[in-house]
Short mmCIF file of C-alpha atoms and ligand atoms in Angstrom, two decimals:
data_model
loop_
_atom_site.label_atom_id
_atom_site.label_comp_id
_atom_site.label_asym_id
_atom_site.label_seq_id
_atom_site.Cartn_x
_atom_site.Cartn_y
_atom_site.Cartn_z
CA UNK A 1 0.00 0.00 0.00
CA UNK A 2 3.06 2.45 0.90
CA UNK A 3 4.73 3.57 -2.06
CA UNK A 4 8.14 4.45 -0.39
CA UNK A 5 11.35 3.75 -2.56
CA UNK A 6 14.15 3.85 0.05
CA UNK A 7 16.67 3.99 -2.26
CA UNK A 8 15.48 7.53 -2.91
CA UNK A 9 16.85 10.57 -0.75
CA UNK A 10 14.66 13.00 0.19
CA UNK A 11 16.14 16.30 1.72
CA UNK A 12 14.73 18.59 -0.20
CA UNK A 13 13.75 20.66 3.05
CA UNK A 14 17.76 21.36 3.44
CA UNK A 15 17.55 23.47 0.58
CA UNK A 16 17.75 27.13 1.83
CA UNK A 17 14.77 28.04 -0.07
CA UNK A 18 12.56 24.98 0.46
CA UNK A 19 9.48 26.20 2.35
CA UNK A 20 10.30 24.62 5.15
CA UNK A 21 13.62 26.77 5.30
CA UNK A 22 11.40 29.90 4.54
CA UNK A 23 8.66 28.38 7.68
CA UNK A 24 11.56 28.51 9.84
CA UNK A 25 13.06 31.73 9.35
CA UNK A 26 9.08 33.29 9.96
CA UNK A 27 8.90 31.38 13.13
CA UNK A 28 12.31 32.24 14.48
CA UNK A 29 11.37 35.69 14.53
CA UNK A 30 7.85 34.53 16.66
CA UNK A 31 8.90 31.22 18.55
CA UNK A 32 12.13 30.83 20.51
CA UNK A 33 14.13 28.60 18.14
CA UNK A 34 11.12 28.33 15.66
CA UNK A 35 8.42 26.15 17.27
CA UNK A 36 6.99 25.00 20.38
CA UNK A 37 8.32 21.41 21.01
CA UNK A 38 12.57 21.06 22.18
CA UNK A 39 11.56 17.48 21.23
CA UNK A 40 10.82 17.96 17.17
CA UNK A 41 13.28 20.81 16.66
CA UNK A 42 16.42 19.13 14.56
CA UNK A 43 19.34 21.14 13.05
CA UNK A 44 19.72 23.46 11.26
CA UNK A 45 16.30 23.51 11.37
CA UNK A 46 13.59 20.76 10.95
CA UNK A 47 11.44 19.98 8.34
CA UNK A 48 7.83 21.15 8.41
CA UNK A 49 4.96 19.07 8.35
CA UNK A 50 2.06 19.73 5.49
CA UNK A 51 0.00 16.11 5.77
CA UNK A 52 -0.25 12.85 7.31
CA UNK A 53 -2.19 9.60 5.96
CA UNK A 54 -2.26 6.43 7.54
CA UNK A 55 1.80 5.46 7.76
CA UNK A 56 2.86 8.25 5.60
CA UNK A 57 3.76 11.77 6.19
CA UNK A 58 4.28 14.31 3.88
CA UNK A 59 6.76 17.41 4.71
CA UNK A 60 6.18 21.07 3.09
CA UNK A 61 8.24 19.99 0.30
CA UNK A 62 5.50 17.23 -0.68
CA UNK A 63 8.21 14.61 0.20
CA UNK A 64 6.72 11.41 1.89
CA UNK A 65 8.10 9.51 4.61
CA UNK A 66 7.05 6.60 6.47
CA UNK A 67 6.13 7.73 10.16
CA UNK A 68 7.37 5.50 12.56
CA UNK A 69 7.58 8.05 15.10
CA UNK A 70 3.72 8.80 15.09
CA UNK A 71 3.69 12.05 16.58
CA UNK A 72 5.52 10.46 19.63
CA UNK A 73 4.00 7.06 19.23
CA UNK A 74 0.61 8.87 19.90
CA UNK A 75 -0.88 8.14 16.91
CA UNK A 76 -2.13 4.03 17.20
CA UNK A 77 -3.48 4.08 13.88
CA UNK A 78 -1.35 6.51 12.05
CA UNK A 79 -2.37 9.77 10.49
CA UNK A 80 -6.29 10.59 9.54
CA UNK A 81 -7.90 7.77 10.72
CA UNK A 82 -11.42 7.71 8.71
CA UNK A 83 -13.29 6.19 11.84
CA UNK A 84 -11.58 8.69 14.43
CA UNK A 85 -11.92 11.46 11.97
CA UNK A 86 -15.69 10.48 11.32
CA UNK A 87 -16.35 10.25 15.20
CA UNK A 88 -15.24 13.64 16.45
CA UNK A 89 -16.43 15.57 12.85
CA UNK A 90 -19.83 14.22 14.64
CA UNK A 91 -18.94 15.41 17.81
CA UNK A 92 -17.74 18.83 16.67
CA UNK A 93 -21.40 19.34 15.44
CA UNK A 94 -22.75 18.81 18.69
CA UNK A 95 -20.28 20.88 20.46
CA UNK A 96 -16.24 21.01 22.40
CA UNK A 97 -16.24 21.26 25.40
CA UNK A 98 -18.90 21.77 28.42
CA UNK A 99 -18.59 22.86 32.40
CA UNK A 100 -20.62 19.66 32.40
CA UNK A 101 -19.32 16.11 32.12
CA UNK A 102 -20.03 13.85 29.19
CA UNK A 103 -21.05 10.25 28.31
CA UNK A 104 -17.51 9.98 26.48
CA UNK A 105 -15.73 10.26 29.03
CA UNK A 106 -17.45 7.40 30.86
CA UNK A 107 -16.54 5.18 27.77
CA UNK A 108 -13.51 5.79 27.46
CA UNK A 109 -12.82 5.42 31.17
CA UNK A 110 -14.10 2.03 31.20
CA UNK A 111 -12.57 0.66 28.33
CA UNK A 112 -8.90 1.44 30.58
CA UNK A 113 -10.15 -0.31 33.46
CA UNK A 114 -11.20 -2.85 31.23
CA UNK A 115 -7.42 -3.13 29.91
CA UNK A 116 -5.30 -2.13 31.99
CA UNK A 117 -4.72 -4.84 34.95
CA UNK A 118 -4.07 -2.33 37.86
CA UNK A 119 -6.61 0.51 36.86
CA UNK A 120 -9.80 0.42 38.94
CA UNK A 121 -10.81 4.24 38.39
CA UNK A 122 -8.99 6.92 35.83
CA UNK A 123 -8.78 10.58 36.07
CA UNK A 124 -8.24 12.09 32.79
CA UNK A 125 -5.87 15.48 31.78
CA UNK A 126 -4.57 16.89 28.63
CA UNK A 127 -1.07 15.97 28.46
CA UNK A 128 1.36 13.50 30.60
CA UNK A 129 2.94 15.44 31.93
CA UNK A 130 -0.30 16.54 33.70
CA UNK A 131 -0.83 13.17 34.87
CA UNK A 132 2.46 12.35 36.38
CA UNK A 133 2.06 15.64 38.20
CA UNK A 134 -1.04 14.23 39.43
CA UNK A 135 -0.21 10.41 40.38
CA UNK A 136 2.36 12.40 42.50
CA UNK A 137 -0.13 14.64 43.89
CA UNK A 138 -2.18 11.54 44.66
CA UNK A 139 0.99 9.64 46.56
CA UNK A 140 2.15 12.65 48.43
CA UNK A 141 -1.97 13.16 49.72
CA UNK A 142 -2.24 9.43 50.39
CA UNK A 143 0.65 9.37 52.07
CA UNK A 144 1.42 12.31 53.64
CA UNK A 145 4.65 12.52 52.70
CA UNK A 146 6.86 14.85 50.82
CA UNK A 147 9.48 13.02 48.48
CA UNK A 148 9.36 10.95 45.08
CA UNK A 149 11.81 8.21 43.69
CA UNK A 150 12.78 8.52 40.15
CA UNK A 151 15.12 6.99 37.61
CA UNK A 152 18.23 8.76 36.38
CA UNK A 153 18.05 9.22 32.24
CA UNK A 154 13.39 8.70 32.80
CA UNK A 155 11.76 11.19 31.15
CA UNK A 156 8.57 12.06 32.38
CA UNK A 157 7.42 15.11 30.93
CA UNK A 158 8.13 18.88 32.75
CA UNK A 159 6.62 18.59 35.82
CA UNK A 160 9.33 20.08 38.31
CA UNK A 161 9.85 16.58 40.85
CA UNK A 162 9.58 14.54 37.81
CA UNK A 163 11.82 16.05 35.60
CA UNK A 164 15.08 16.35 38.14
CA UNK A 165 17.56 14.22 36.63
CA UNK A 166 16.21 13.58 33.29
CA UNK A 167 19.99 13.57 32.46
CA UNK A 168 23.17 13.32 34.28
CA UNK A 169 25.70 15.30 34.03
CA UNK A 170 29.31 12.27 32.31
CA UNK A 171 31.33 13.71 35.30
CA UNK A 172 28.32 12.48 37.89
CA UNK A 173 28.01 8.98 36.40
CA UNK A 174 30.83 7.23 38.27
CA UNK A 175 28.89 8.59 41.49
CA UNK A 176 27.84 6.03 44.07
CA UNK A 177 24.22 7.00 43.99
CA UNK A 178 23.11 9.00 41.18
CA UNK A 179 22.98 13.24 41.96
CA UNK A 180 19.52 15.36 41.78
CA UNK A 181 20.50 17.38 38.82
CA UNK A 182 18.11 20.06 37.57
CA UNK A 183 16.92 19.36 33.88
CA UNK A 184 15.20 23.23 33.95
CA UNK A 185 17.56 25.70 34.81
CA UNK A 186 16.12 27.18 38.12
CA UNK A 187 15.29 24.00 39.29
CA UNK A 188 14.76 25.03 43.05
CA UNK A 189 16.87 23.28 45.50
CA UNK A 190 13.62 22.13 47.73
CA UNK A 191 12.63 20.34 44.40
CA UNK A 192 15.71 18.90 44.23
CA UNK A 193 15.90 17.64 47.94
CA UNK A 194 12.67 15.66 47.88
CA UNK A 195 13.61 13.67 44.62
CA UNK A 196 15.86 10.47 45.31
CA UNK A 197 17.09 9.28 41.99
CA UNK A 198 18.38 5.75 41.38
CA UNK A 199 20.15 3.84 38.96
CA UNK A 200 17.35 1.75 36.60
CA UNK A 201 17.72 -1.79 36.86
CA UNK A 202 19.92 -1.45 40.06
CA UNK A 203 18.44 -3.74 42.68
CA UNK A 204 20.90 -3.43 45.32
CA UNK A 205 20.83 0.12 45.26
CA UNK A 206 17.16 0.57 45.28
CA UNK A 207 16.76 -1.29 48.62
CA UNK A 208 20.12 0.21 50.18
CA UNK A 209 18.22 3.59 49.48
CA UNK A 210 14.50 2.93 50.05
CA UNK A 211 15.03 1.31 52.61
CA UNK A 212 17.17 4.36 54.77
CA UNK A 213 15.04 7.16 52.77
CA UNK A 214 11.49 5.36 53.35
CA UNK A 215 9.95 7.35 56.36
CA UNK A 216 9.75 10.41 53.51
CA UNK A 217 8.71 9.24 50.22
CA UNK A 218 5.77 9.44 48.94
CA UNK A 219 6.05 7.87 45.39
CA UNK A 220 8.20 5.59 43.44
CA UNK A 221 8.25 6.77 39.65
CA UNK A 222 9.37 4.47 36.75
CA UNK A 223 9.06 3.38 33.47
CA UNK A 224 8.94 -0.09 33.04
CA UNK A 225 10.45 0.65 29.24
CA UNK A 226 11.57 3.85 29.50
CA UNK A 227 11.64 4.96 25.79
CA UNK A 228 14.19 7.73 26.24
CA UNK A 229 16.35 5.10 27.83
CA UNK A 230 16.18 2.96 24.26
CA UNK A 231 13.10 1.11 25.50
CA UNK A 232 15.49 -0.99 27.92
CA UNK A 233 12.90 -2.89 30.01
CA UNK A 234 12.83 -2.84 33.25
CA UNK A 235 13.72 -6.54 34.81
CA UNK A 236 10.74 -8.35 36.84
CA UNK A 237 13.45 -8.61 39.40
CA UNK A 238 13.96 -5.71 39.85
CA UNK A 239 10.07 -3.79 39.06
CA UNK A 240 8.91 -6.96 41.30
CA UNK A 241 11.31 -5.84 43.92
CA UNK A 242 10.10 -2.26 43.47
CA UNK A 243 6.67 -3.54 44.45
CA UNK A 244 8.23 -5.60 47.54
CA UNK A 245 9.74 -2.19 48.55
CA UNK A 246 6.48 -0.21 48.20
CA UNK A 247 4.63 -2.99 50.11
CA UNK A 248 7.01 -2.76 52.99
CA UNK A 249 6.98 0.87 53.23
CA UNK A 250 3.70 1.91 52.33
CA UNK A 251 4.74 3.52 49.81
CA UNK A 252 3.03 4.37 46.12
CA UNK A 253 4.15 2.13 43.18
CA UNK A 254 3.55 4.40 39.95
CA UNK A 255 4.32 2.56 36.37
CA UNK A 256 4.40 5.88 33.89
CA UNK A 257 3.24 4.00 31.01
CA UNK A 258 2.44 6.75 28.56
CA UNK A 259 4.36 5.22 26.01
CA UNK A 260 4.63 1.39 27.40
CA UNK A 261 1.06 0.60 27.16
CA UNK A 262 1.81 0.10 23.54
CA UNK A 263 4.00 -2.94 25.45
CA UNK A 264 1.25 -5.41 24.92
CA UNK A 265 -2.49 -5.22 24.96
CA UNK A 266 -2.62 -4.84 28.87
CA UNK A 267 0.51 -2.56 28.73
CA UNK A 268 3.98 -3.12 30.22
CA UNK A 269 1.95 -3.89 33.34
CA UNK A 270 0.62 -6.71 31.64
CA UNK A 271 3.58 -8.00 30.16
CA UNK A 272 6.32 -7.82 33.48
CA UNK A 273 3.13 -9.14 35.67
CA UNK A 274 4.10 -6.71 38.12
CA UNK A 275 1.02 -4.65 39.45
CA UNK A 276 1.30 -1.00 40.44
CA UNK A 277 -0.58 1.20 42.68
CA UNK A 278 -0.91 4.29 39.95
CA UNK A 279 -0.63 3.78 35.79
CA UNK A 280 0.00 7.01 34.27
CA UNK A 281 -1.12 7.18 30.39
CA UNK A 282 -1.18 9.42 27.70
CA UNK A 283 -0.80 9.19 23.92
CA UNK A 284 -2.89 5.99 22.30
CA UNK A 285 -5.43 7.00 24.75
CA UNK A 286 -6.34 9.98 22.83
CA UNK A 287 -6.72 8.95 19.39
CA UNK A 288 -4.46 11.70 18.09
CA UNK A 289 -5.54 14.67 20.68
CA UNK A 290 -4.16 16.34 23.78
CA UNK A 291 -4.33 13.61 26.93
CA UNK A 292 -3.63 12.04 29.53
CA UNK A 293 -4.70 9.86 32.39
CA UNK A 294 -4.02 8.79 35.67
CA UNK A 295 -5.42 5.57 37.02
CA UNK A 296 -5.09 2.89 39.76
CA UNK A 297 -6.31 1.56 43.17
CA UNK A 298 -9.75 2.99 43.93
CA UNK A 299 -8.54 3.74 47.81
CA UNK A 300 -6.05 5.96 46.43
CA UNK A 301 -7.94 7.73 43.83
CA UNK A 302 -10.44 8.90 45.99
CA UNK A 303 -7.96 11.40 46.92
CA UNK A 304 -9.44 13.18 43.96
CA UNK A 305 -13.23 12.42 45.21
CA UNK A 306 -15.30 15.74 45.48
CA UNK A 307 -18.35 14.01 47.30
CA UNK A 308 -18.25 15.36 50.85
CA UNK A 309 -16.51 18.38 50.25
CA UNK A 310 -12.68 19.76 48.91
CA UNK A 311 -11.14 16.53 47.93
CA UNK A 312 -7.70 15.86 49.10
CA UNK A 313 -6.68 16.85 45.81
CA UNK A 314 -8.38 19.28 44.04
CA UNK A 315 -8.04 18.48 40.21
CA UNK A 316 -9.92 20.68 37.38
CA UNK A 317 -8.44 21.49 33.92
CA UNK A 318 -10.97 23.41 31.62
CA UNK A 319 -10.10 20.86 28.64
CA UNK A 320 -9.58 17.87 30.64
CA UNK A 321 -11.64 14.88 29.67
CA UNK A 322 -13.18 17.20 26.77
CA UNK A 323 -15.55 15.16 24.70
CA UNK A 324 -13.25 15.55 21.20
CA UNK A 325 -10.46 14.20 23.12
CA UNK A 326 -12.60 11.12 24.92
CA UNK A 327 -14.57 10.19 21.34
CA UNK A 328 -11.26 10.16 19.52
CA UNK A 329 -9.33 8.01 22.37
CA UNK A 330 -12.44 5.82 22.62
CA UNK A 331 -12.41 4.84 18.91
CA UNK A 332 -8.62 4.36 19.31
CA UNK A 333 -8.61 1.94 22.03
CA UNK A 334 -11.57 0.42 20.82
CA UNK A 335 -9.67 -0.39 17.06
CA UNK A 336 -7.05 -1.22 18.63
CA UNK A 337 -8.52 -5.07 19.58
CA UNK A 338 -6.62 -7.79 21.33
CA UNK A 339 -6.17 -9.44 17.47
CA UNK A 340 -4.92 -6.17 16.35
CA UNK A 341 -2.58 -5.99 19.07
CA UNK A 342 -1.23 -9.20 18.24
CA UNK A 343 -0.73 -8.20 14.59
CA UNK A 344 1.13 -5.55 15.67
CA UNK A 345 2.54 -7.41 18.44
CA UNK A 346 4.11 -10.13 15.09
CA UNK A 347 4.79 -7.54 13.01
CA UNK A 348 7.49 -5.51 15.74
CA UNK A 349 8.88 -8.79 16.28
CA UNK A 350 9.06 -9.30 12.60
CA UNK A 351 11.01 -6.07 12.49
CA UNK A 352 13.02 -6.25 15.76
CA UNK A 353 14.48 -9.30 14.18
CA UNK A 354 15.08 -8.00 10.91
CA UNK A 355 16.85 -5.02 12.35
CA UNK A 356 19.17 -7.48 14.48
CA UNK A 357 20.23 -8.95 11.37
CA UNK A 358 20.57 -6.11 9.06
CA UNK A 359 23.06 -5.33 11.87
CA UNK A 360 24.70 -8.89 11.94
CA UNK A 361 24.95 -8.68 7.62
CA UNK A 362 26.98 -5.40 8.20
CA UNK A 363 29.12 -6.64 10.74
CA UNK A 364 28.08 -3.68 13.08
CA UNK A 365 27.81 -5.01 16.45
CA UNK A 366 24.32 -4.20 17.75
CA UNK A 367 21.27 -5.35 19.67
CA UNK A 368 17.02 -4.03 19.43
CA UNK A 369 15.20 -3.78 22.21
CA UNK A 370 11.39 -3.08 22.68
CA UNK A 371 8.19 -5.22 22.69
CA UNK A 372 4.73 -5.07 21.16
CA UNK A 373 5.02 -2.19 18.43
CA UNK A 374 7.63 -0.23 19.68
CA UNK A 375 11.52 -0.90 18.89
CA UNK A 376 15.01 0.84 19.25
CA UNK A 377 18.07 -0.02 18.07
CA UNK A 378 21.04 -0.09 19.93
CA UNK A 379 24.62 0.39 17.76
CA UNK A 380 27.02 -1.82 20.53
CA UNK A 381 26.66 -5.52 21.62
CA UNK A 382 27.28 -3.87 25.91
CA UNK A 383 25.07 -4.92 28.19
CA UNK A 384 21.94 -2.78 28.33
CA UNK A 385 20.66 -1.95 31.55
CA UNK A 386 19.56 2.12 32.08
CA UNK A 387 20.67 5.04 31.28
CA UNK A 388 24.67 5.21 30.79
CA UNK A 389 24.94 1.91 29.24
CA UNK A 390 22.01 3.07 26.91
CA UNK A 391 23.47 6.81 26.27
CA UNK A 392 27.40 5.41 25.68
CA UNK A 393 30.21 6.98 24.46
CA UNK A 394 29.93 11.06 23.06
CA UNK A 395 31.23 8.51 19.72
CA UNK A 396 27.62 6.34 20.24
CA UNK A 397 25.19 9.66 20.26
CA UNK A 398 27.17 10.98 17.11
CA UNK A 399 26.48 7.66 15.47
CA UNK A 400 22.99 6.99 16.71
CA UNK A 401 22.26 11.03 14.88
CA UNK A 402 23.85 9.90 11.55
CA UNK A 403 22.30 6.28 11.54
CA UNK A 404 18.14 8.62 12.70
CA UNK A 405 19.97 11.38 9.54
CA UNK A 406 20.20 8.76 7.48
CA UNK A 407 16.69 6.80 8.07
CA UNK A 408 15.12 10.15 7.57
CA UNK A 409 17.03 11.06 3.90
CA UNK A 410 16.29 7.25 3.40
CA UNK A 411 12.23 7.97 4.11
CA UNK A 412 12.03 5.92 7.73
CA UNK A 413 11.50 8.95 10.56
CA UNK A 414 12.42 7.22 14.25
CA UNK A 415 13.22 9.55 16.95
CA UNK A 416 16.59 10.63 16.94
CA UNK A 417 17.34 7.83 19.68
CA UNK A 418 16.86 5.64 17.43
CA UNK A 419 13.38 3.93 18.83
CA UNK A 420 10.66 3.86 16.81
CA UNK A 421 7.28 2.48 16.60
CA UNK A 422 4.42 1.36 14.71
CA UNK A 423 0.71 1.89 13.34
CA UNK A 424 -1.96 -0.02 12.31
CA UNK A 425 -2.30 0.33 9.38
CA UNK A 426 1.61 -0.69 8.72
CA UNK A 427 2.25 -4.17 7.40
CA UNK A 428 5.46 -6.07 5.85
CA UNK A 429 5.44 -3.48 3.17
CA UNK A 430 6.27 -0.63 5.68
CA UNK A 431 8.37 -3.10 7.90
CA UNK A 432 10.85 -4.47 4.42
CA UNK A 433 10.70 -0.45 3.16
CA UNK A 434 12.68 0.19 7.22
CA UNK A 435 14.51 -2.40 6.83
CA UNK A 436 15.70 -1.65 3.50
CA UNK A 437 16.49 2.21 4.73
CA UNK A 438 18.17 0.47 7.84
CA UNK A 439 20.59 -1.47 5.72
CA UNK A 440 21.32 1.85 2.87
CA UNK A 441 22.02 3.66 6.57
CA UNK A 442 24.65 1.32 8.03
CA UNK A 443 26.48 1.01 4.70
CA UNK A 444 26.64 5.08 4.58
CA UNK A 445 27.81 4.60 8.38
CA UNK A 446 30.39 2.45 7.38
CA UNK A 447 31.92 4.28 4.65
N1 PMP B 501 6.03 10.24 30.49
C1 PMP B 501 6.64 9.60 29.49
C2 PMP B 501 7.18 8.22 29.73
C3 PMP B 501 6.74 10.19 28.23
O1 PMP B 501 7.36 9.54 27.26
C4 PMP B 501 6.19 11.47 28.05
C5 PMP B 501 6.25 12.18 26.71
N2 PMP B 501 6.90 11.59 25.69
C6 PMP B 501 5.58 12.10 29.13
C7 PMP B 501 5.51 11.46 30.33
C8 PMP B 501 4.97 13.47 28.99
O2 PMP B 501 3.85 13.40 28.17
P1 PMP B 501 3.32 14.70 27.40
O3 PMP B 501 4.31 15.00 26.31
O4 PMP B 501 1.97 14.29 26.87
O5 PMP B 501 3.22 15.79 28.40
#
């Protein structure tokens, strides 16, 4: 179905008077560094969308690429889904938003506490960043205390707690316990005192510190496939141990799973078989619009439970659960079917494989990582187990930037970390077409 000749290049865009070039000069003068997102800005500049449909998207130039990024693996069934579209065109006609709630949202609660194993009640936002800021409202209310756990190298969006340490400093990796380092500049210091970060996948270290630091936190945060981390998975060992820990202490287990759900049909949580207290979501849940979600434990959500008075936590947001939002994410998740999933689920094996031995053919020593229909490629054959074995050598980001450069000119867009993921409507065609870019980009690697 996808036309997409990867022997082509396509960099039209790098032209300095391609449209995009133009776009960018216009918005430099009106945006700080021409747009609103750190995470799509590339340089010089990046190329600017015009279209998307189904796996393809088209930049200002008319050039088409195949999208396995998917606006931030948001987008389950790829660009201008007919049935999503259809659903909120007939929404639109009967109106946005009201300071009244909706049947929509009720749908597409249940169909996440349907799915996901740990959710008993959801609270939705607009973004997940929103919702990790309020799973840690939630623990610090529930518990009544003031500090969070976190991962060095997890992203979690901008909240201040959960964004301390988002990356570490080379000259702080040999550290025994990994440093609170701001990721804003500004970053107060009290933020910075009530965040204990940890090494991912470091068992020893999370009970040496939980276990001393227990009587004050709140929360423990983490991804169990922390995409920014090359979608290295969190062990059972040691997420199962993270559970013991919480147990013990009485302290909240939060899985961020805004990308992981894509893990398997019942998420990374379904996968690992390890149960936390909060999920936070975001992403496939909204069918291509602004969300989020926190869910879990019924005791703990009440926190946000108006009956009776101010809740514990008082939680509004004028566009949160807005019915546009909850239609599209309803059709999304409801597509998105347990045979779909395993599709999908055949389909990223099909290409985690492949891109092991594309890899093995070039004699570039490598390894892929990821499950369900996300993937990332790793360009070393070291053990993977967080952060610094995931970020390497300054020589292994300069390499993972020309291998993402030269996907792009090739017509594959990953993130520039080299993870990726799929849509539905992708099949072998759009899995050989990346595989065939994958193998033009090592041998330009290699020369
Ligand atoms: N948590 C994780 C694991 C994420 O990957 C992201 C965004 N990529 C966020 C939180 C923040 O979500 P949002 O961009 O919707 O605010």
């Amino acid at each position: 179905m996808t036309a997409i000749d990867p022997g082509t290049t396509r960099n039209r865009y790098r032209s300095s008077q391609s449209r995009s070039a133009l776009l960018h000069e216009r918005a430099a003068r009106v945006l700080p560094g021409g747009n609103t997102r750190t995470t799509v800005h590339l340089d010089p500049y990046p190329p600017y969308a015009m279209a998307g449909r189904g796996a393809i998207v088209i930049d200002a130039e008319g050039e088409e690429r195949i999208d396995f990024l998917n606006n931030y693996t948001s987008l389950m069934h790829g660009h201008a889904d007919p049935d999503i579209n259809n659903a909120v065109i007939e929404q639109l006609s009967s109106g946005t938003a009201f300071s009244m709630p909706t049947e929509s949202e009720v749908r597409l609660a249940e169909i996440i506490v349907e799915r996901i194993p740990s959710v008993e009640q959801v609270r939705f936002t607009n973004s997940g960043t929103e919702a990790v800021m309020m799973a840690i409202h939630a623990a610090r209310a529930y518990t009544g205390r003031p500090a969070i756990v976190k991962f060095e190298g997890s992203y979690h969006g901008s909240y201040d707690h959960a964004a301390v340490s988002t990356t570490m400093p080379r000259d702080a990796w040999g550290a025994e316990a990994p440093p609170s380092v701001p990721y804003a500049a500004g970053t107060p210091q009290g933020v910075l005192d009530d965040v204990v970060v940890l090494r991912y996948n470091d068992v020893e270290l999370a009970e040496r510190v939980i276990e001393r630091e227990a009587g004050r936190l709140a929360a423990i945060l983490v991804d169990p496939m922390p995409w920014r981390m090359g979608l290295i998975a969190g062990t059972r060992e040691f997420l199962g141990r993270l559970r013991e820990l919480a147990d013990a202490h009485g302290i909240v287990l939060i899985f961020d799973e805004v990308i992981a759900l894509r893990a398997s049909y019942h998420g990374a949580q379904g996968l690992v078989g390890v149960t936390p207290d909060l999920t936070t979501m975001a992403k496939i849940i909204g069918g291509g619009f602004p969300v989020g979600a926190v869910g879990g434990k019924a005791e703990i959500m009440s926190v946000f439970d108006p009956r009776g008075g101010k809740p514990k936590v008082p939680h509004g947001g004028t566009f949160s659960a807005n019915p546009i939002t909850m239609v599209a994410g309803y059709i999304s998740m409801h597509k998105l079917t347990e045979e779909e999933c395993q599709r999908l689920d055949a389909l990223g094996a099909y290409i985690r494989e492949g891109l092991a031995e594309a890899m093995d053919a070039a004699r570039i020593p490598g390894q892929v990582t990821g499950a369900g229909s996300l993937f990332g490629i790793h360009l070393h054959d070291r053990p993977l187990t967080g952060y610094q074995s995931w970020e390497g050598t300054p020589e292994d980001g300069a390499r993972r930037s020309r291998v993402a450069g030269a996907l792009f000119e090739h017509g594959a867009v990953l993130a520039p970390s080299l993870t990726g993921c799929l849509s539905t409507p992708m099949t072998e065609t759009e899995a050989n077409a990346l595989l065939d870019a994958f193998g033009a980009a090592l041998r330009e690697i290699a020369d």
